[in-house]
Amino acid sequence: MREIERKRILVTGGAGFLGSHLCDRLLAMGHDVLCIDNFYTGSKANIAHHHGEPFFEVLRHDITFPLYVEVDEIYNLACPASPIHYQFDPVQTTKTSVHGAINMLGLAKRLKAKIFQASTSEVYGDPAVHPQTEDYCGNVNPLGLRACYDEGKRCAETLFMDYRRQHGLTIKVARIFNTYGPRMHPNDGRVVSSFIMQALMGEPITIYGDGGQTRSFCYVDDMIEAFVRLMATPDDFPGPVNLGNPEETTMLELAEKVIDLTGSSSSLVFRPLPSDDPLKRRPDITLARARLEWQPRIGLDEGLGRTIAYFARLLTDKPHLSAVPLH
Ligand code: NAD
Ligand code: UDP
C-alpha cells in the first residue's frame, strides 16, 4: 500500500543487515528502491524475497568506484560493520568509508539529492564522556586496529559537513549505536550473533575481557524507524544525531540473558579483550527524541527473543552452520 509519493531511493549496502531492512521499509512505503552492494558482508538471501518486484532493483557495485544512476534520495550504508569484517581488509574499509562517501556525495551533488550517512558510535572511540552526546568529539586511537573504521567514518562525517557547507547539499548524519536483529550474519563475530549462535549450538559463550564492558543494544525495527524519520526532518537539520537504545548492559549480563532465553546449557569462557575495545557505550538520545519524536520501543528481552527465533530457524534450514566467526 502506498503511503506517500513514490521516490527513487538508492540504498548502498542494501543487501546487508540494516540495508535489507531499510529496503523492506522503503518498498512498503511505496518507493522505488535501487539496492547496490558488492556482497562483501551482505547476501542475496537478505533481499531474495523482493526478487521480481517491479519497484526493486539490485546492482552489484563497489562504492569505492563512481556510480552513475538517477535517484531522488540516497541512504549510504555500505561498509562492513563488525570488527572482524572491517579489520580483515582495513585499507578497503577506509576506502569504502572515504572514497565511497566522496562518490556518493558527488552523485548527490549532481542530482541535488538528499543523502543519509550511516555513521557510528565508534566516532566516540573509547569514550571519556558517558552517556555520549553529539557534541562530544570522542577519544579515538588513530593508529589502532579499529581506526580503519573509526577514522574512516569520522572522515566521512567531515566530508558530509563540507559538502553541505561548500555545495549546499542536504545531508542527514546518523550516529548508529549497536543494533541487532534478524539477518545479522551468523558468523560476523558481533556479540549478539555470536552469543546466540553459541547458545543455540551448546558451545561455550566467549566473553572478551571480564565481561564488565557495556554496550546499549537497539532492535533493528526501532533503528529503521529512526532512519526514515531522520530523512524526513527539515533540510536545515543535518545532524549528527545519536540513534540507539539507552538501555545499557554488560557483556556478562547479555550472555546470561541469552542463556536464559535460549534455555541453553552453554558455559562461559573468558578470552582476552581485543585492543581498543571501548569499555562503555550508551547513547544520549535527547536530540533524537526532540527532533525525530522517536525513542526505541522494543526492549532487549523482546528483541533478543525475535533474534533467537531467527537464528534457530537458520540453524534448522542450514544445520552445517558453525558458531565460529569467519575471516
Ligand atoms: P553489514 O555488514 O551487514 O552491511 C554492510 C553492507 O555493505 C553489506 O551488504 C556489504 O556487502 C556492503 N558493502 C561493504 N563494502 C561495500 C562497498 N565498498 N561497496 C558496496 N557495498 C559494500 O552491516 P550493517 O550492520 O548492516 O551496517 C550497515 C551500516 O550501518 C554500515 O555503514 C555500518 O558502519 C553502520 N552501522 C551499523 C551498526 C550496527 O550495529 N549494525 C552500528 C553503527 C553503524
Ligand atoms: N564480545 C564478546 N564476545 C564475543 C564478541 C564480542 O565479549 O564473542 C564483546 C566485545 O569485546 C565488545 C562487545 O562484546 O566489548 C561488543 O562487541 P561487538 O563486536 O558486537 O561490537 P562493538 O565492539 O563494535 O561495539
Tab-separated table of C-alpha atoms and ligand atoms in Angstrom:
chain	number	residue	atom	x	y	z
A	1	MET	CA	0.000	0.000	0.000
A	2	ARG	CA	1.449	3.400	-0.979
A	3	GLU	CA	1.551	5.949	1.852
A	4	ILE	CA	3.269	8.786	0.002
A	5	GLU	CA	4.592	9.997	-3.352
A	6	ARG	CA	6.893	7.364	-4.885
A	7	LYS	CA	10.547	8.394	-4.816
A	8	ARG	CA	13.522	6.658	-6.434
A	9	ILE	CA	15.753	5.790	-3.497
A	10	LEU	CA	19.278	4.383	-3.602
A	11	VAL	CA	20.346	2.200	-0.672
A	12	THR	CA	24.073	1.388	-0.651
A	13	GLY	CA	24.859	-1.732	1.344
A	14	GLY	CA	21.240	-2.718	0.729
A	15	ALA	CA	21.955	-6.455	0.948
A	16	GLY	CA	23.419	-6.125	4.441
A	17	PHE	CA	21.736	-6.436	7.801
A	18	LEU	CA	20.415	-2.879	8.230
A	19	GLY	CA	20.289	-2.149	4.489
A	20	SER	CA	17.959	-5.048	3.730
A	21	HIS	CA	15.542	-3.998	6.496
A	22	LEU	CA	15.648	-0.455	5.144
A	23	CYS	CA	14.833	-1.735	1.643
A	24	ASP	CA	11.839	-3.632	3.129
A	25	ARG	CA	10.605	-0.484	4.805
A	26	LEU	CA	11.043	1.834	1.804
A	27	LEU	CA	9.302	-0.641	-0.502
A	28	ALA	CA	6.443	-0.998	1.982
A	29	MET	CA	6.125	2.810	1.915
A	30	GLY	CA	5.661	2.606	-1.858
A	31	HIS	CA	9.082	3.801	-3.011
A	32	ASP	CA	11.168	2.644	-5.944
A	33	VAL	CA	14.328	1.138	-4.427
A	34	LEU	CA	17.707	0.659	-6.054
A	35	CYS	CA	19.846	-1.573	-3.835
A	36	ILE	CA	23.558	-1.591	-4.560
A	37	ASP	CA	26.028	-3.882	-2.840
A	38	ASN	CA	29.333	-5.623	-3.507
A	39	PHE	CA	28.192	-8.567	-1.318
A	40	TYR	CA	31.295	-8.338	0.845
A	41	THR	CA	29.364	-8.988	4.051
A	42	GLY	CA	25.815	-8.788	2.736
A	43	SER	CA	23.991	-11.569	0.960
A	44	LYS	CA	21.440	-12.115	-1.765
A	45	ALA	CA	19.410	-14.155	0.719
A	46	ASN	CA	18.695	-10.948	2.675
A	47	ILE	CA	16.874	-9.424	-0.297
A	48	ALA	CA	15.708	-12.553	-2.162
A	49	HIS	CA	12.123	-12.013	-1.014
A	50	HIS	CA	11.960	-8.881	-3.227
A	51	HIS	CA	13.116	-10.690	-6.358
A	52	GLY	CA	10.777	-9.902	-9.228
A	53	GLU	CA	9.093	-6.937	-7.541
A	54	PRO	CA	8.566	-4.125	-10.075
A	55	PHE	CA	9.934	-1.359	-7.847
A	56	PHE	CA	13.000	-3.196	-6.565
A	57	GLU	CA	16.306	-3.402	-8.405
A	58	VAL	CA	19.708	-4.774	-7.355
A	59	LEU	CA	23.058	-3.782	-8.781
A	60	ARG	CA	26.380	-5.382	-7.865
A	61	HIS	CA	28.671	-2.404	-7.391
A	62	ASP	CA	31.511	-1.322	-5.123
A	63	ILE	CA	31.005	2.264	-3.921
A	64	THR	CA	34.737	2.949	-3.988
A	65	PHE	CA	34.099	3.340	-7.742
A	66	PRO	CA	31.897	6.106	-9.193
A	67	LEU	CA	28.251	5.330	-9.803
A	68	TYR	CA	26.026	6.983	-12.390
A	69	VAL	CA	22.327	6.472	-11.681
A	70	GLU	CA	19.309	8.768	-11.358
A	71	VAL	CA	17.620	8.840	-7.945
A	72	ASP	CA	15.861	11.301	-5.629
A	73	GLU	CA	17.392	10.218	-2.307
A	74	ILE	CA	20.409	8.233	-1.129
A	75	TYR	CA	20.957	6.199	2.029
A	76	ASN	CA	24.689	5.411	2.293
A	77	LEU	CA	25.042	2.261	4.409
A	78	ALA	CA	27.746	0.375	2.525
A	79	CYS	CA	30.583	-0.574	4.881
A	80	PRO	CA	31.414	-3.719	6.824
A	81	ALA	CA	30.293	-3.118	10.408
A	82	SER	CA	31.576	-5.980	12.531
A	83	PRO	CA	35.134	-5.633	13.891
A	84	ILE	CA	36.392	-8.910	12.390
A	85	HIS	CA	34.989	-7.993	8.990
A	86	TYR	CA	36.222	-4.405	8.890
A	87	GLN	CA	39.648	-5.420	10.218
A	88	PHE	CA	40.076	-8.204	7.637
A	89	ASP	CA	40.932	-5.715	4.852
A	90	PRO	CA	41.433	-2.423	6.714
A	91	VAL	CA	42.592	-0.453	3.667
A	92	GLN	CA	39.418	-1.376	1.804
A	93	THR	CA	37.389	-0.395	4.897
A	94	THR	CA	38.852	3.112	4.878
A	95	LYS	CA	38.401	3.319	1.107
A	96	THR	CA	34.763	2.301	1.437
A	97	SER	CA	34.113	4.968	4.064
A	98	VAL	CA	36.109	7.762	2.428
A	99	HIS	CA	36.166	7.128	-1.346
A	100	GLY	CA	32.681	5.682	-1.036
A	101	ALA	CA	31.442	8.840	0.693
A	102	ILE	CA	33.092	11.045	-1.949
A	103	ASN	CA	31.459	9.041	-4.746
A	104	MET	CA	28.021	9.070	-3.132
A	105	LEU	CA	28.281	12.776	-2.234
A	106	GLY	CA	29.329	13.537	-5.810
A	107	LEU	CA	26.299	11.646	-7.039
A	108	ALA	CA	24.056	13.531	-4.592
A	109	LYS	CA	25.552	16.838	-5.711
A	110	ARG	CA	24.886	16.160	-9.406
A	111	LEU	CA	21.333	15.014	-8.672
A	112	LYS	CA	20.620	17.592	-5.915
A	113	ALA	CA	19.504	14.561	-3.901
A	114	LYS	CA	19.181	14.346	-0.147
A	115	ILE	CA	21.773	11.959	1.296
A	116	PHE	CA	21.863	9.981	4.562
A	117	GLN	CA	25.096	8.722	6.113
A	118	ALA	CA	25.227	5.654	8.359
A	119	SER	CA	27.822	6.898	10.816
A	120	THR	CA	28.538	5.188	14.085
A	121	SER	CA	29.026	5.462	17.828
A	122	GLU	CA	32.607	4.392	17.031
A	123	VAL	CA	33.324	8.053	16.216
A	124	TYR	CA	33.406	8.463	20.022
A	125	GLY	CA	36.095	5.741	20.347
A	126	ASP	CA	36.586	4.619	23.953
A	127	PRO	CA	34.516	7.464	25.358
A	128	ALA	CA	35.554	9.593	28.304
A	129	VAL	CA	32.054	11.147	28.406
A	130	HIS	CA	29.153	8.924	29.412
A	131	PRO	CA	26.496	8.709	28.088
A	132	GLN	CA	27.680	10.072	24.743
A	133	THR	CA	26.188	13.307	23.456
A	134	GLU	CA	26.602	14.556	19.888
A	135	ASP	CA	28.852	17.451	20.952
A	136	TYR	CA	31.452	15.059	22.416
A	137	CYS	CA	34.403	14.886	19.973
A	138	GLY	CA	35.476	11.408	21.008
A	139	ASN	CA	38.562	9.511	22.051
A	140	VAL	CA	39.767	7.523	19.044
A	141	ASN	CA	43.188	5.905	18.684
A	142	PRO	CA	44.110	6.778	15.074
A	143	LEU	CA	46.767	4.044	14.955
A	144	GLY	CA	44.866	1.077	16.342
A	145	LEU	CA	43.114	-1.897	14.771
A	146	ARG	CA	39.709	-0.188	14.909
A	147	ALA	CA	40.997	3.035	13.321
A	148	CYS	CA	40.276	1.955	9.716
A	149	TYR	CA	36.600	2.000	10.629
A	150	ASP	CA	36.507	4.764	13.262
A	151	GLU	CA	38.653	7.250	11.363
A	152	GLY	CA	37.047	6.305	8.045
A	153	LYS	CA	33.628	7.093	9.477
A	154	ARG	CA	34.919	10.299	11.098
A	155	CYS	CA	36.378	11.452	7.780
A	156	ALA	CA	33.085	10.586	6.073
A	157	GLU	CA	31.268	12.850	8.561
A	158	THR	CA	33.748	15.628	7.722
A	159	LEU	CA	33.065	15.151	4.011
A	160	PHE	CA	29.309	15.249	4.557
A	161	MET	CA	29.588	18.507	6.537
A	162	ASP	CA	31.894	20.067	3.934
A	163	TYR	CA	29.634	19.087	1.026
A	164	ARG	CA	26.805	20.755	2.935
A	165	ARG	CA	28.820	23.920	3.663
A	166	GLN	CA	30.596	24.113	0.299
A	167	HIS	CA	27.945	22.778	-2.087
A	168	GLY	CA	24.686	23.269	-0.193
A	169	LEU	CA	23.829	19.568	-0.084
A	170	THR	CA	21.007	18.340	2.128
A	171	ILE	CA	22.603	15.770	4.414
A	172	LYS	CA	21.461	13.588	7.309
A	173	VAL	CA	24.135	12.058	9.529
A	174	ALA	CA	23.064	9.275	11.907
A	175	ARG	CA	25.425	8.020	14.609
A	176	ILE	CA	24.201	4.466	14.978
A	177	PHE	CA	24.814	2.587	18.230
A	178	ASN	CA	24.935	-1.236	18.420
A	179	THR	CA	21.925	-2.603	16.575
A	180	TYR	CA	20.861	-6.237	16.341
A	181	GLY	CA	18.137	-8.436	14.923
A	182	PRO	CA	17.277	-10.970	12.235
A	183	ARG	CA	19.634	-11.080	9.201
A	184	MET	CA	22.765	-10.345	11.167
A	185	HIS	CA	25.452	-12.556	9.709
A	186	PRO	CA	25.654	-15.666	11.926
A	187	ASN	CA	29.480	-15.647	11.832
A	188	ASP	CA	30.192	-11.928	11.896
A	189	GLY	CA	31.688	-12.144	15.380
A	190	ARG	CA	29.438	-9.383	16.711
A	191	VAL	CA	28.451	-10.078	20.252
A	192	VAL	CA	24.706	-10.657	19.829
A	193	SER	CA	25.004	-13.006	16.846
A	194	SER	CA	27.962	-14.824	18.418
A	195	PHE	CA	26.324	-15.373	21.806
A	196	ILE	CA	23.050	-16.563	20.251
A	197	MET	CA	24.763	-18.950	17.832
A	198	GLN	CA	26.967	-20.316	20.606
A	199	ALA	CA	23.997	-20.757	22.945
A	200	LEU	CA	21.847	-22.464	20.313
A	201	MET	CA	24.681	-24.840	19.419
A	202	GLY	CA	25.512	-25.583	23.054
A	203	GLU	CA	29.030	-24.218	22.620
A	204	PRO	CA	30.857	-22.112	25.238
A	205	ILE	CA	29.946	-18.429	25.187
A	206	THR	CA	33.082	-16.360	24.554
A	207	ILE	CA	33.313	-13.367	26.874
A	208	TYR	CA	36.090	-10.969	25.948
A	209	GLY	CA	37.854	-9.418	28.952
A	210	ASP	CA	35.992	-9.750	32.234
A	211	GLY	CA	32.651	-9.063	30.549
A	212	GLY	CA	32.208	-5.840	32.530
A	213	GLN	CA	32.326	-3.650	29.399
A	214	THR	CA	28.964	-2.221	28.394
A	215	ARG	CA	27.002	-1.677	25.208
A	216	SER	CA	23.426	-0.472	24.589
A	217	PHE	CA	21.556	-2.598	22.081
A	218	CYS	CA	18.828	-1.336	19.781
A	219	TYR	CA	16.454	-3.644	17.915
A	220	VAL	CA	16.577	-3.248	14.139
A	221	ASP	CA	12.923	-2.201	13.655
A	222	ASP	CA	13.385	0.740	16.022
A	223	MET	CA	16.539	1.766	14.156
A	224	ILE	CA	14.894	1.678	10.721
A	225	GLU	CA	12.030	3.818	12.034
A	226	ALA	CA	14.610	6.367	13.169
A	227	PHE	CA	16.339	6.361	9.738
A	228	VAL	CA	13.091	7.166	7.958
A	229	ARG	CA	12.178	9.861	10.483
A	230	LEU	CA	15.616	11.467	10.257
A	231	MET	CA	15.388	11.560	6.464
A	232	ALA	CA	12.037	13.362	6.772
A	233	THR	CA	13.348	16.166	9.038
A	234	PRO	CA	13.636	19.692	7.600
A	235	ASP	CA	16.594	20.377	5.304
A	236	ASP	CA	18.231	22.661	7.883
A	237	PHE	CA	18.783	19.710	10.253
A	238	PRO	CA	21.897	17.807	9.112
A	239	GLY	CA	22.614	16.018	12.383
A	240	PRO	CA	24.686	14.302	13.550
A	241	VAL	CA	22.131	12.600	15.722
A	242	ASN	CA	22.653	9.632	18.037
A	243	LEU	CA	20.373	6.695	17.271
A	244	GLY	CA	20.294	3.802	19.699
A	245	ASN	CA	18.661	2.311	22.745
A	246	PRO	CA	19.925	3.833	26.013
A	247	GLU	CA	19.296	0.531	27.881
A	248	GLU	CA	22.885	-0.306	28.887
A	249	THR	CA	24.094	-3.797	29.705
A	250	THR	CA	27.386	-5.558	30.447
A	251	MET	CA	28.522	-8.388	28.175
A	252	LEU	CA	28.258	-10.749	31.137
A	253	GLU	CA	24.610	-9.761	31.664
A	254	LEU	CA	23.982	-10.175	27.947
A	255	ALA	CA	25.476	-13.693	27.996
A	256	GLU	CA	23.332	-14.675	30.972
A	257	LYS	CA	20.220	-13.276	29.283
A	258	VAL	CA	20.918	-15.200	26.078
A	259	ILE	CA	21.483	-18.427	28.034
A	260	ASP	CA	18.254	-17.829	29.905
A	261	LEU	CA	16.165	-17.025	26.808
A	262	THR	CA	17.523	-19.962	24.787
A	263	GLY	CA	17.432	-22.427	27.695
A	264	SER	CA	20.985	-23.336	26.714
A	265	SER	CA	23.429	-25.324	28.817
A	266	SER	CA	26.418	-23.389	27.390
A	267	SER	CA	29.208	-22.479	29.765
A	268	LEU	CA	31.062	-19.138	29.771
A	269	VAL	CA	34.698	-18.902	28.661
A	270	PHE	CA	36.834	-15.812	29.064
A	271	ARG	CA	39.119	-14.588	26.244
A	272	PRO	CA	41.472	-11.564	26.076
A	273	LEU	CA	39.816	-8.215	25.430
A	274	PRO	CA	40.628	-7.046	21.863
A	275	SER	CA	42.733	-3.883	21.656
A	276	ASP	CA	40.901	-0.543	21.789
A	277	ASP	CA	37.639	-2.301	22.716
A	278	PRO	CA	35.531	0.521	24.240
A	279	LEU	CA	34.830	-0.060	27.940
A	280	LYS	CA	31.414	1.565	27.913
A	281	ARG	CA	28.891	2.883	25.446
A	282	ARG	CA	25.436	4.387	25.832
A	283	PRO	CA	23.741	6.980	23.658
A	284	ASP	CA	22.201	10.160	24.967
A	285	ILE	CA	19.181	10.325	22.656
A	286	THR	CA	17.767	13.663	23.831
A	287	LEU	CA	18.281	15.140	20.355
A	288	ALA	CA	16.602	12.217	18.570
A	289	ARG	CA	13.661	12.364	20.969
A	290	ALA	CA	13.222	16.091	20.295
A	291	ARG	CA	13.845	16.260	16.526
A	292	LEU	CA	12.524	12.863	15.394
A	293	GLU	CA	9.905	12.382	18.131
A	294	TRP	CA	11.435	8.934	18.374
A	295	GLN	CA	12.552	6.542	21.020
A	296	PRO	CA	13.120	2.792	20.913
A	297	ARG	CA	10.037	0.711	21.711
A	298	ILE	CA	11.429	-2.822	21.726
A	299	GLY	CA	13.249	-3.875	24.887
A	300	LEU	CA	16.216	-6.222	24.980
A	301	ASP	CA	14.270	-9.333	26.053
A	302	GLU	CA	11.711	-8.960	23.274
A	303	GLY	CA	14.305	-8.120	20.626
A	304	LEU	CA	16.571	-10.971	21.669
A	305	GLY	CA	13.583	-13.332	21.583
A	306	ARG	CA	12.863	-12.383	17.958
A	307	THR	CA	16.537	-12.653	17.024
A	308	ILE	CA	16.905	-16.048	18.707
A	309	ALA	CA	13.878	-17.277	16.752
A	310	TYR	CA	15.548	-16.123	13.519
A	311	PHE	CA	18.852	-17.869	14.241
A	312	ALA	CA	17.044	-21.028	15.390
A	313	ARG	CA	15.232	-21.124	12.011
A	314	LEU	CA	18.507	-20.535	10.210
A	315	LEU	CA	20.093	-23.471	12.029
A	316	THR	CA	17.151	-25.719	11.160
A	317	ASP	CA	17.437	-24.752	7.475
A	318	LYS	CA	21.248	-24.917	7.409
A	319	PRO	CA	22.385	-27.397	10.074
A	320	HIS	CA	26.023	-27.218	8.869
A	321	LEU	CA	26.397	-23.615	10.125
A	322	SER	CA	29.002	-23.064	12.825
A	323	ALA	CA	29.280	-20.532	15.630
A	324	VAL	CA	32.866	-19.670	14.675
A	325	PRO	CA	33.450	-16.113	13.398
A	326	LEU	CA	34.629	-16.050	9.749
A	327	HIS	CA	37.772	-14.298	8.399
B	1	NAD	P1	26.540	-5.248	7.147
B	1	NAD	O1	27.957	-5.691	7.042
B	1	NAD	O2	25.503	-6.290	7.333
B	1	NAD	O3	26.140	-4.397	5.875
B	1	NAD	C1	27.053	-3.640	5.114
B	1	NAD	C2	26.738	-3.870	3.652
B	1	NAD	O4	27.605	-3.049	2.863
B	1	NAD	C3	26.959	-5.312	3.215
B	1	NAD	O5	25.867	-5.761	2.455
B	1	NAD	C4	28.239	-5.249	2.387
B	1	NAD	O6	28.318	-6.274	1.430
B	1	NAD	C5	28.132	-3.871	1.797
B	1	NAD	N1	29.416	-3.273	1.404
B	1	NAD	C6	30.563	-3.232	2.123
B	1	NAD	N2	31.516	-2.570	1.440
B	1	NAD	C7	30.948	-2.180	0.259
B	1	NAD	C8	31.408	-1.453	-0.858
B	1	NAD	N3	32.672	-0.997	-0.928
B	1	NAD	N4	30.553	-1.240	-1.886
B	1	NAD	C9	29.288	-1.706	-1.844
B	1	NAD	N5	28.786	-2.395	-0.805
B	1	NAD	C10	29.608	-2.628	0.236
B	1	NAD	O7	26.482	-4.178	8.319
B	1	NAD	P2	25.247	-3.412	8.965
B	1	NAD	O8	25.214	-3.743	10.393
B	1	NAD	O9	24.023	-3.597	8.152
B	1	NAD	O10	25.749	-1.895	8.852
B	1	NAD	C11	25.243	-1.031	7.855
B	1	NAD	C12	25.825	0.353	8.072
B	1	NAD	O11	25.467	0.839	9.360
B	1	NAD	C13	27.349	0.386	7.993
B	1	NAD	O12	27.743	1.562	7.334
B	1	NAD	C14	27.769	0.433	9.435
B	1	NAD	O13	29.002	1.086	9.608
B	1	NAD	C15	26.626	1.209	10.070
B	1	NAD	N6	26.490	0.890	11.496
B	1	NAD	C16	25.922	-0.293	11.894
B	1	NAD	C17	25.835	-0.579	13.247
B	1	NAD	C18	25.200	-1.848	13.755
B	1	NAD	O14	25.208	-2.065	14.971
B	1	NAD	N7	24.621	-2.690	12.938
B	1	NAD	C19	26.330	0.339	14.186
B	1	NAD	C20	26.927	1.505	13.738
B	1	NAD	C21	26.977	1.783	12.386
B	2	UDP	N1	32.379	-9.536	22.649
B	2	UDP	C1	32.471	-10.624	23.492
B	2	UDP	N2	32.414	-11.867	22.952
B	2	UDP	C2	32.245	-12.093	21.618
B	2	UDP	C3	32.129	-10.976	20.767
B	2	UDP	C4	32.215	-9.703	21.323
B	2	UDP	O1	32.609	-10.471	24.719
B	2	UDP	O2	32.193	-13.272	21.217
B	2	UDP	C5	32.427	-8.173	23.231
B	2	UDP	C6	33.428	-7.237	22.563
B	2	UDP	O3	34.715	-7.385	23.138
B	2	UDP	C7	32.808	-5.886	22.859
B	2	UDP	C8	31.300	-6.167	22.884
B	2	UDP	O4	31.181	-7.572	23.024
B	2	UDP	O5	33.210	-5.428	24.123
B	2	UDP	C9	30.594	-5.746	21.597
B	2	UDP	O6	31.314	-6.293	20.510
B	2	UDP	P1	30.810	-6.169	19.005
B	2	UDP	O7	31.894	-6.746	18.164
B	2	UDP	O8	29.458	-6.740	18.866
B	2	UDP	O9	30.645	-4.617	18.738
B	2	UDP	P2	31.498	-3.306	19.087
B	2	UDP	O10	32.704	-3.667	19.900
B	2	UDP	O11	31.865	-2.757	17.770
B	2	UDP	O12	30.544	-2.493	19.852
